[in-house]
Amino acid sequence: MSEPVYHVPVLLQEVIDGLNIRPQGAYVDCTFGGGGHSKEILKKLGEQGRLIVFDQDADARINVPDDQRVHFMPHNFRHMQRFLRLHKIEAVDGILADLGVSSHQFDEADRGFSTRFDGDLDMRMDKRQDLTAFTVVSTYSEQQLHKLFEQYGEVTNAKTLARTIVQVRTTVSLKTIANFKQALHSVVKGNPNRYFAQVFQALRIEVNDELGALKDLLLQTPAVLKTGGRVAIITFHSLEDRLVKNFFKKGSFDEEEDANPFGQNTPANPFTVITKKPVVPSDKELRLNPRSRSAKLRIAEKR
Ligand SMILES: C[S@@+](CC[C@H](N)C(=O)[O-])C[C@H]1O[C@@H](n2cnc3c(N)ncnc32)[C@H](O)[C@@H]1O
């Protein structure tokens, strides 16, 4: 039997075209995974080019090619600038982040990401961290659970779900996926697969602090990019896409400047937005890779 594919890169050609790769440049792939995007970036880089790749999941290391231009950082990309400095790299020509989990993570039962299998309710991309999905459902308050299911999962009955979790966890263990689904079957609304997919998405985003990491990364991009350098981000969730869109538009997360009618003291936006609308997968890509369906690519260039 053939080996399962680690991950099929999404919007591959669109990313490579959009990064406008300089052959002698330095690039960062923040989300190395199966290395599909990195492989194409390397094809465009000359011998002097450099590719720094991050992945907080130790499993990704097996995909790192034997290539002296590649430097693997087994860390969270929220520390990008620190690790670049450590390697004496002050500025780069391009940054890519293809957010979320890989097919490998999703398809490995014991990682706990998928509702299709049983295993520990884990969901950590980085196994060095302590917080797991089990910790979230067994220690968070009802309000915290309500908020995260509503915001990150858009779960229709988030309040009921949160209340039920807090009730059942006093008598039932929620340690495994089977335990969790069994204990909550009475609150499921609509199609159970879809319902639990939304619930799991919310837990995954919380466990890995996915929005916090994205914010930290975005905040570092203006300082790390050279003039004319590009940042390309692929998101899979509307909250992520909104963060990227607004950050590229303003160069900050400040809400206040909108309230200032004269624009005084508003720092100049360091970016030119390259993609006025997000780039989405073609019909062909959707047919070949249904997992690409909610992908949105946005690109900006440092002024
Ligand atoms: C969608 S996959 C990327 C796939 C990759 N572009 C490819 O072509 O194979 C996302 C990868 O990024 C990693 N990842 C997600 N968030 C991360 C973060 N904050 N820091 C470091 N790695 C992260 C995950 O562990 C996963 O391997």
mmCIF file of C-alpha atoms and ligand atoms in Angstrom:
data_model
loop_
_atom_site.group_PDB
_atom_site.id
_atom_site.type_symbol
_atom_site.label_atom_id
_atom_site.label_comp_id
_atom_site.label_asym_id
_atom_site.label_seq_id
_atom_site.Cartn_x
_atom_site.Cartn_y
_atom_site.Cartn_z
ATOM 1 C CA MET A 1 0.000 0.000 0.000
ATOM 2 C CA SER A 2 1.276 3.508 -0.747
ATOM 3 C CA GLU A 3 2.202 5.905 2.086
ATOM 4 C CA PRO A 4 -0.573 8.322 3.066
ATOM 5 C CA VAL A 5 0.080 11.843 1.795
ATOM 6 C CA TYR A 6 1.240 14.135 4.649
ATOM 7 C CA HIS A 7 -0.550 17.182 3.246
ATOM 8 C CA VAL A 8 -1.652 18.522 -0.141
ATOM 9 C CA PRO A 9 -0.617 22.206 -0.376
ATOM 10 C CA VAL A 10 -3.497 24.567 -1.134
ATOM 11 C CA LEU A 11 -3.418 27.504 -3.548
ATOM 12 C CA LEU A 12 0.118 26.443 -4.452
ATOM 13 C CA GLN A 13 0.586 28.293 -7.729
ATOM 14 C CA GLU A 14 -1.251 31.346 -6.389
ATOM 15 C CA VAL A 15 1.126 31.527 -3.404
ATOM 16 C CA ILE A 16 4.258 31.131 -5.521
ATOM 17 C CA ASP A 17 3.123 33.740 -8.059
ATOM 18 C CA GLY A 18 2.024 36.076 -5.270
ATOM 19 C CA LEU A 19 5.310 35.932 -3.349
ATOM 20 C CA ASN A 20 7.175 37.224 -6.404
ATOM 21 C CA ILE A 21 10.261 35.289 -5.356
ATOM 22 C CA ARG A 22 13.720 36.898 -5.608
ATOM 23 C CA PRO A 23 16.200 34.115 -6.422
ATOM 24 C CA GLN A 24 18.836 35.354 -3.966
ATOM 25 C CA GLY A 25 16.303 36.237 -1.299
ATOM 26 C CA ALA A 26 15.539 34.930 2.178
ATOM 27 C CA TYR A 27 12.076 33.504 2.787
ATOM 28 C CA VAL A 28 10.150 32.236 5.791
ATOM 29 C CA ASP A 29 7.600 29.438 5.590
ATOM 30 C CA CYS A 30 5.913 29.763 8.983
ATOM 31 C CA THR A 31 3.881 26.575 8.591
ATOM 32 C CA PHE A 32 6.154 23.997 6.992
ATOM 33 C CA GLY A 33 3.931 20.899 7.483
ATOM 34 C CA GLY A 34 4.494 18.504 4.586
ATOM 35 C CA GLY A 35 6.734 21.078 2.922
ATOM 36 C CA GLY A 36 4.621 21.403 -0.225
ATOM 37 C CA HIS A 37 4.842 25.196 -0.432
ATOM 38 C CA SER A 38 8.495 25.182 0.646
ATOM 39 C CA LYS A 39 9.401 22.751 -2.126
ATOM 40 C CA GLU A 40 8.071 25.152 -4.756
ATOM 41 C CA ILE A 41 9.742 28.163 -3.116
ATOM 42 C CA LEU A 42 13.067 26.277 -3.246
ATOM 43 C CA LYS A 43 12.645 25.696 -6.985
ATOM 44 C CA LYS A 44 12.611 29.470 -7.455
ATOM 45 C CA LEU A 45 15.574 30.149 -5.169
ATOM 46 C CA GLY A 46 19.164 30.211 -6.359
ATOM 47 C CA GLU A 47 22.131 28.787 -4.487
ATOM 48 C CA GLN A 48 22.436 31.896 -2.314
ATOM 49 C CA GLY A 49 18.744 31.887 -1.437
ATOM 50 C CA ARG A 50 17.644 30.937 2.061
ATOM 51 C CA LEU A 51 14.485 29.356 3.383
ATOM 52 C CA ILE A 52 13.711 29.396 7.087
ATOM 53 C CA VAL A 53 10.872 27.067 7.982
ATOM 54 C CA PHE A 54 8.875 26.896 11.197
ATOM 55 C CA ASP A 55 6.604 24.161 12.512
ATOM 56 C CA GLN A 56 5.676 23.661 16.125
ATOM 57 C CA ASP A 57 4.776 20.027 15.435
ATOM 58 C CA ALA A 58 7.830 17.784 15.775
ATOM 59 C CA ASP A 59 6.333 15.382 13.198
ATOM 60 C CA ALA A 60 7.009 17.923 10.423
ATOM 61 C CA ARG A 61 10.761 17.401 10.759
ATOM 62 C CA ILE A 62 10.644 14.213 8.667
ATOM 63 C CA ASN A 63 9.698 16.335 5.647
ATOM 64 C CA VAL A 64 12.638 18.738 5.859
ATOM 65 C CA PRO A 65 14.749 18.271 2.718
ATOM 66 C CA ASP A 66 18.477 17.719 2.829
ATOM 67 C CA ASP A 67 19.266 21.131 1.384
ATOM 68 C CA GLN A 68 21.782 23.591 2.839
ATOM 69 C CA ARG A 69 19.483 26.511 1.968
ATOM 70 C CA VAL A 70 16.830 25.261 4.438
ATOM 71 C CA HIS A 71 16.848 25.957 8.187
ATOM 72 C CA PHE A 72 14.175 24.237 10.274
ATOM 73 C CA MET A 73 12.901 25.945 13.434
ATOM 74 C CA PRO A 74 10.776 23.535 15.482
ATOM 75 C CA HIS A 75 8.964 26.417 17.158
ATOM 76 C CA ASN A 76 5.814 28.480 17.164
ATOM 77 C CA PHE A 77 5.891 31.118 14.439
ATOM 78 C CA ARG A 78 4.774 33.679 16.999
ATOM 79 C CA HIS A 79 8.475 33.849 17.924
ATOM 80 C CA MET A 80 9.590 34.377 14.304
ATOM 81 C CA GLN A 81 11.581 37.557 14.818
ATOM 82 C CA ARG A 82 13.449 36.165 17.825
ATOM 83 C CA PHE A 83 14.547 33.035 15.989
ATOM 84 C CA LEU A 84 15.511 34.964 12.867
ATOM 85 C CA ARG A 85 17.715 37.226 14.993
ATOM 86 C CA LEU A 86 19.237 34.208 16.680
ATOM 87 C CA HIS A 87 20.285 33.087 13.216
ATOM 88 C CA LYS A 88 21.574 36.574 12.370
ATOM 89 C CA ILE A 89 18.789 37.277 9.894
ATOM 90 C CA GLU A 90 17.498 40.834 10.266
ATOM 91 C CA ALA A 91 15.111 41.056 7.321
ATOM 92 C CA VAL A 92 13.585 38.731 4.730
ATOM 93 C CA ASP A 93 12.070 38.999 1.255
ATOM 94 C CA GLY A 94 8.912 37.028 1.899
ATOM 95 C CA ILE A 95 6.814 35.351 4.564
ATOM 96 C CA LEU A 96 4.213 32.632 4.079
ATOM 97 C CA ALA A 97 1.748 31.255 6.625
ATOM 98 C CA ASP A 98 -0.722 28.518 5.662
ATOM 99 C CA LEU A 99 -2.719 28.358 8.873
ATOM 100 C CA GLY A 100 -4.482 25.552 10.692
ATOM 101 C CA VAL A 101 -3.672 21.875 10.869
ATOM 102 C CA SER A 102 -2.189 19.543 8.263
ATOM 103 C CA SER A 103 -3.978 16.493 6.881
ATOM 104 C CA HIS A 104 -1.379 14.401 8.714
ATOM 105 C CA GLN A 105 -2.401 15.890 12.063
ATOM 106 C CA PHE A 106 -6.071 15.573 11.228
ATOM 107 C CA ASP A 107 -5.805 11.970 10.054
ATOM 108 C CA GLU A 108 -3.757 10.644 12.977
ATOM 109 C CA ALA A 109 -6.273 9.265 15.468
ATOM 110 C CA ASP A 110 -4.107 9.775 18.540
ATOM 111 C CA ARG A 111 -3.662 13.523 17.918
ATOM 112 C CA GLY A 112 -7.306 13.993 18.844
ATOM 113 C CA PHE A 113 -8.164 16.524 16.113
ATOM 114 C CA SER A 114 -10.762 14.516 14.243
ATOM 115 C CA THR A 115 -14.291 13.560 15.237
ATOM 116 C CA ARG A 116 -13.948 10.423 13.053
ATOM 117 C CA PHE A 117 -11.695 8.552 15.474
ATOM 118 C CA ASP A 118 -11.408 7.771 19.138
ATOM 119 C CA GLY A 119 -8.361 8.844 21.118
ATOM 120 C CA ASP A 120 -7.508 11.323 23.832
ATOM 121 C CA LEU A 121 -9.193 14.698 23.515
ATOM 122 C CA ASP A 122 -5.796 16.290 22.894
ATOM 123 C CA MET A 123 -5.535 18.655 19.849
ATOM 124 C CA ARG A 124 -2.090 20.069 20.629
ATOM 125 C CA MET A 125 -0.016 20.874 17.568
ATOM 126 C CA ASP A 126 2.959 21.231 19.892
ATOM 127 C CA LYS A 127 3.130 18.319 22.312
ATOM 128 C CA ARG A 128 5.518 20.281 24.557
ATOM 129 C CA GLN A 129 2.685 22.501 25.758
ATOM 130 C CA ASP A 130 0.494 21.535 28.709
ATOM 131 C CA LEU A 131 -2.932 22.743 27.627
ATOM 132 C CA THR A 132 -4.992 20.041 25.874
ATOM 133 C CA ALA A 133 -8.621 20.006 24.755
ATOM 134 C CA PHE A 134 -9.365 17.775 27.733
ATOM 135 C CA THR A 135 -7.976 20.459 30.078
ATOM 136 C CA VAL A 136 -10.172 23.050 28.358
ATOM 137 C CA VAL A 137 -13.404 21.073 28.709
ATOM 138 C CA SER A 138 -12.618 19.982 32.257
ATOM 139 C CA THR A 139 -11.372 23.266 33.763
ATOM 140 C CA TYR A 140 -12.815 26.257 31.859
ATOM 141 C CA SER A 141 -15.790 28.098 33.320
ATOM 142 C CA GLU A 142 -19.207 27.944 31.685
ATOM 143 C CA GLN A 143 -18.755 31.519 30.394
ATOM 144 C CA GLN A 144 -15.358 30.778 28.888
ATOM 145 C CA LEU A 145 -16.690 27.670 27.147
ATOM 146 C CA HIS A 146 -19.764 29.518 25.903
ATOM 147 C CA LYS A 147 -17.631 32.276 24.407
ATOM 148 C CA LEU A 148 -15.195 29.991 22.660
ATOM 149 C CA PHE A 149 -17.857 27.702 21.156
ATOM 150 C CA GLU A 150 -19.796 30.740 19.941
ATOM 151 C CA GLN A 151 -16.854 32.698 18.555
ATOM 152 C CA TYR A 152 -14.487 30.046 17.271
ATOM 153 C CA GLY A 153 -16.998 27.357 16.295
ATOM 154 C CA GLU A 154 -20.147 29.378 15.551
ATOM 155 C CA VAL A 155 -21.965 26.592 17.405
ATOM 156 C CA THR A 156 -25.675 27.509 17.350
ATOM 157 C CA ASN A 157 -26.439 26.365 20.883
ATOM 158 C CA ALA A 158 -23.085 27.316 22.412
ATOM 159 C CA LYS A 159 -24.666 28.335 25.725
ATOM 160 C CA THR A 160 -26.494 25.020 26.178
ATOM 161 C CA LEU A 161 -23.378 23.103 25.170
ATOM 162 C CA ALA A 162 -21.237 24.996 27.699
ATOM 163 C CA ARG A 163 -23.800 24.494 30.468
ATOM 164 C CA THR A 164 -24.084 20.782 29.705
ATOM 165 C CA ILE A 165 -20.301 20.275 29.701
ATOM 166 C CA VAL A 166 -20.021 21.926 33.115
ATOM 167 C CA GLN A 167 -22.838 19.696 34.433
ATOM 168 C CA VAL A 168 -21.714 16.363 33.007
ATOM 169 C CA ARG A 169 -18.037 16.763 33.851
ATOM 170 C CA THR A 170 -18.818 16.420 37.564
ATOM 171 C CA THR A 171 -19.843 12.795 37.025
ATOM 172 C CA VAL A 172 -18.423 11.665 33.662
ATOM 173 C CA SER A 173 -14.869 11.701 32.310
ATOM 174 C CA LEU A 174 -14.435 13.671 29.068
ATOM 175 C CA LYS A 175 -10.927 12.353 28.534
ATOM 176 C CA THR A 176 -11.491 10.721 25.159
ATOM 177 C CA ILE A 177 -13.293 11.728 21.981
ATOM 178 C CA ALA A 178 -15.766 8.847 22.441
ATOM 179 C CA ASN A 179 -16.428 9.901 26.084
ATOM 180 C CA PHE A 180 -16.962 13.489 24.998
ATOM 181 C CA LYS A 181 -19.313 12.738 22.108
ATOM 182 C CA GLN A 182 -21.283 10.211 24.171
ATOM 183 C CA ALA A 183 -21.697 12.619 27.112
ATOM 184 C CA LEU A 184 -22.948 15.400 24.829
ATOM 185 C CA HIS A 185 -25.121 13.509 22.350
ATOM 186 C CA SER A 186 -28.289 15.045 23.819
ATOM 187 C CA VAL A 187 -27.271 18.627 22.922
ATOM 188 C CA VAL A 188 -26.356 17.926 19.285
ATOM 189 C CA LYS A 189 -28.269 20.149 16.844
ATOM 190 C CA GLY A 190 -28.616 19.052 13.234
ATOM 191 C CA ASN A 191 -26.107 16.745 11.611
ATOM 192 C CA PRO A 192 -23.908 15.288 14.413
ATOM 193 C CA ASN A 193 -20.784 15.168 12.212
ATOM 194 C CA ARG A 194 -21.124 18.812 11.298
ATOM 195 C CA TYR A 195 -22.018 19.782 14.850
ATOM 196 C CA PHE A 196 -18.989 18.061 16.385
ATOM 197 C CA ALA A 197 -16.748 19.394 13.597
ATOM 198 C CA GLN A 198 -17.658 22.939 14.712
ATOM 199 C CA VAL A 199 -17.176 22.065 18.380
ATOM 200 C CA PHE A 200 -13.772 20.501 17.651
ATOM 201 C CA GLN A 201 -12.704 23.479 15.553
ATOM 202 C CA ALA A 202 -13.446 25.794 18.466
ATOM 203 C CA LEU A 203 -11.474 23.630 20.898
ATOM 204 C CA ARG A 204 -8.534 23.371 18.494
ATOM 205 C CA ILE A 205 -8.350 27.141 18.026
ATOM 206 C CA GLU A 206 -8.368 27.620 21.800
ATOM 207 C CA VAL A 207 -5.855 24.882 22.627
ATOM 208 C CA ASN A 208 -3.336 26.218 20.116
ATOM 209 C CA ASP A 209 -4.150 29.901 20.688
ATOM 210 C CA GLU A 210 -4.369 30.169 16.925
ATOM 211 C CA LEU A 211 -5.666 33.742 16.834
ATOM 212 C CA GLY A 212 -3.120 34.946 19.380
ATOM 213 C CA ALA A 213 -0.259 33.384 17.396
ATOM 214 C CA LEU A 214 -1.541 34.929 14.159
ATOM 215 C CA LYS A 215 -1.741 38.376 15.765
ATOM 216 C CA ASP A 216 1.806 38.060 17.119
ATOM 217 C CA LEU A 217 3.052 37.013 13.688
ATOM 218 C CA LEU A 218 1.298 39.836 11.845
ATOM 219 C CA LEU A 219 2.673 42.420 14.269
ATOM 220 C CA GLN A 220 6.237 41.315 13.452
ATOM 221 C CA THR A 221 5.873 41.331 9.665
ATOM 222 C CA PRO A 222 6.491 45.062 9.006
ATOM 223 C CA ALA A 223 9.801 44.941 10.908
ATOM 224 C CA VAL A 224 10.946 41.643 9.429
ATOM 225 C CA LEU A 225 10.142 42.308 5.752
ATOM 226 C CA LYS A 226 12.482 44.208 3.446
ATOM 227 C CA THR A 227 11.023 46.963 1.297
ATOM 228 C CA GLY A 228 9.193 45.287 -1.577
ATOM 229 C CA GLY A 229 9.041 42.016 0.388
ATOM 230 C CA ARG A 230 5.731 40.198 0.518
ATOM 231 C CA VAL A 231 3.659 38.438 3.133
ATOM 232 C CA ALA A 232 1.132 35.795 2.067
ATOM 233 C CA ILE A 233 -1.350 34.315 4.517
ATOM 234 C CA ILE A 234 -3.832 31.500 3.894
ATOM 235 C CA THR A 235 -6.681 31.379 6.396
ATOM 236 C CA PHE A 236 -9.487 28.870 6.929
ATOM 237 C CA HIS A 237 -11.731 30.745 9.354
ATOM 238 C CA SER A 238 -13.538 34.081 9.052
ATOM 239 C CA LEU A 239 -12.012 35.416 12.296
ATOM 240 C CA GLU A 240 -8.501 34.765 10.970
ATOM 241 C CA ASP A 241 -9.316 36.260 7.598
ATOM 242 C CA ARG A 242 -10.706 39.401 9.223
ATOM 243 C CA LEU A 243 -7.530 39.860 11.288
ATOM 244 C CA VAL A 244 -5.346 39.536 8.185
ATOM 245 C CA LYS A 245 -7.535 41.776 6.051
ATOM 246 C CA ASN A 246 -7.637 44.563 8.632
ATOM 247 C CA PHE A 247 -3.977 44.319 9.486
ATOM 248 C CA PHE A 248 -2.932 44.559 5.846
ATOM 249 C CA LYS A 249 -5.236 47.531 5.396
ATOM 250 C CA LYS A 250 -4.034 49.502 8.421
ATOM 251 C CA GLY A 251 -0.759 47.965 9.535
ATOM 252 C CA SER A 252 -2.110 47.715 13.076
ATOM 253 C CA PHE A 253 -4.926 46.252 15.161
ATOM 254 C CA ASP A 254 -5.868 49.682 16.530
ATOM 255 C CA GLU A 255 -9.573 50.309 16.453
ATOM 256 C CA GLU A 256 -9.177 53.869 17.677
ATOM 257 C CA GLU A 257 -7.867 55.539 14.584
ATOM 258 C CA ASP A 258 -11.277 55.127 12.898
ATOM 259 C CA ALA A 259 -12.730 57.274 15.661
ATOM 260 C CA ASN A 260 -10.272 60.068 14.817
ATOM 261 C CA PRO A 261 -11.846 62.025 11.944
ATOM 262 C CA PHE A 262 -8.669 63.981 11.175
ATOM 263 C CA GLY A 263 -6.376 60.961 11.089
ATOM 264 C CA GLN A 264 -3.925 62.754 13.385
ATOM 265 C CA ASN A 265 -1.072 60.663 14.719
ATOM 266 C CA THR A 266 -2.151 57.755 12.578
ATOM 267 C CA PRO A 267 0.987 55.837 11.688
ATOM 268 C CA ALA A 268 1.423 55.289 7.959
ATOM 269 C CA ASN A 269 0.397 51.869 6.766
ATOM 270 C CA PRO A 270 3.582 49.906 5.985
ATOM 271 C CA PHE A 271 1.762 47.761 3.410
ATOM 272 C CA THR A 272 0.343 47.917 -0.068
ATOM 273 C CA VAL A 273 -2.437 45.368 -0.365
ATOM 274 C CA ILE A 274 -1.795 43.147 -3.395
ATOM 275 C CA THR A 275 -5.015 41.100 -3.209
ATOM 276 C CA LYS A 276 -7.963 43.501 -3.047
ATOM 277 C CA LYS A 277 -10.181 40.445 -2.675
ATOM 278 C CA PRO A 278 -9.022 37.163 -1.132
ATOM 279 C CA VAL A 279 -7.810 34.541 -3.588
ATOM 280 C CA VAL A 280 -9.833 31.317 -3.277
ATOM 281 C CA PRO A 281 -9.328 27.852 -4.764
ATOM 282 C CA SER A 282 -10.394 27.243 -8.353
ATOM 283 C CA ASP A 283 -13.169 24.768 -9.137
ATOM 284 C CA LYS A 284 -10.503 22.335 -10.249
ATOM 285 C CA GLU A 285 -8.631 22.581 -6.955
ATOM 286 C CA LEU A 286 -11.866 22.191 -4.995
ATOM 287 C CA ARG A 287 -12.637 19.036 -6.953
ATOM 288 C CA LEU A 288 -9.162 17.578 -6.469
ATOM 289 C CA ASN A 289 -8.777 18.664 -2.842
ATOM 290 C CA PRO A 290 -12.069 19.313 -0.995
ATOM 291 C CA ARG A 291 -10.077 20.257 2.131
ATOM 292 C CA SER A 292 -9.113 23.463 0.362
ATOM 293 C CA ARG A 293 -12.719 24.644 0.458
ATOM 294 C CA SER A 294 -12.538 27.414 3.044
ATOM 295 C CA ALA A 295 -9.038 28.625 2.109
ATOM 296 C CA LYS A 296 -8.527 32.350 1.519
ATOM 297 C CA LEU A 297 -5.210 33.847 0.487
ATOM 298 C CA ARG A 298 -4.295 37.483 1.108
ATOM 299 C CA ILE A 299 -1.011 39.095 0.119
ATOM 300 C CA ALA A 300 0.547 42.434 1.048
ATOM 301 C CA GLU A 301 3.818 44.127 0.099
ATOM 302 C CA LYS A 302 6.016 46.143 2.426
ATOM 303 C CA ARG A 303 6.370 49.748 1.268
HETATM 304 C C1 LIG B 1 -1.971 23.655 6.893
HETATM 305 S S1 LIG B 1 -0.484 22.968 7.455
HETATM 306 C C2 LIG B 1 0.715 23.627 6.366
HETATM 307 C C3 LIG B 1 0.965 22.759 5.193
HETATM 308 C C4 LIG B 1 2.126 23.189 4.324
HETATM 309 N N1 LIG B 1 1.936 24.502 3.758
HETATM 310 C C5 LIG B 1 2.364 22.180 3.224
HETATM 311 O O1 LIG B 1 2.388 22.570 2.056
HETATM 312 O O2 LIG B 1 2.511 20.992 3.534
HETATM 313 C C6 LIG B 1 -0.149 23.894 8.895
HETATM 314 C C7 LIG B 1 1.131 23.486 9.608
HETATM 315 O O3 LIG B 1 1.544 24.583 10.386
HETATM 316 C C8 LIG B 1 1.838 24.207 11.694
HETATM 317 N N2 LIG B 1 1.449 25.327 12.544
HETATM 318 C C9 LIG B 1 0.214 25.842 12.740
HETATM 319 N N3 LIG B 1 0.253 26.888 13.577
HETATM 320 C C10 LIG B 1 1.560 27.058 13.897
HETATM 321 C C11 LIG B 1 2.255 27.986 14.725
HETATM 322 N N4 LIG B 1 1.611 28.943 15.417
HETATM 323 N N5 LIG B 1 3.599 27.883 14.812
HETATM 324 C C12 LIG B 1 4.274 26.920 14.138
HETATM 325 N N6 LIG B 1 3.669 26.004 13.361
HETATM 326 C C13 LIG B 1 2.324 26.070 13.237
HETATM 327 C C14 LIG B 1 1.034 22.954 11.939
HETATM 328 O O4 LIG B 1 1.682 22.138 12.891
HETATM 329 C C15 LIG B 1 0.970 22.322 10.555
HETATM 330 O O5 LIG B 1 2.009 21.385 10.367
#
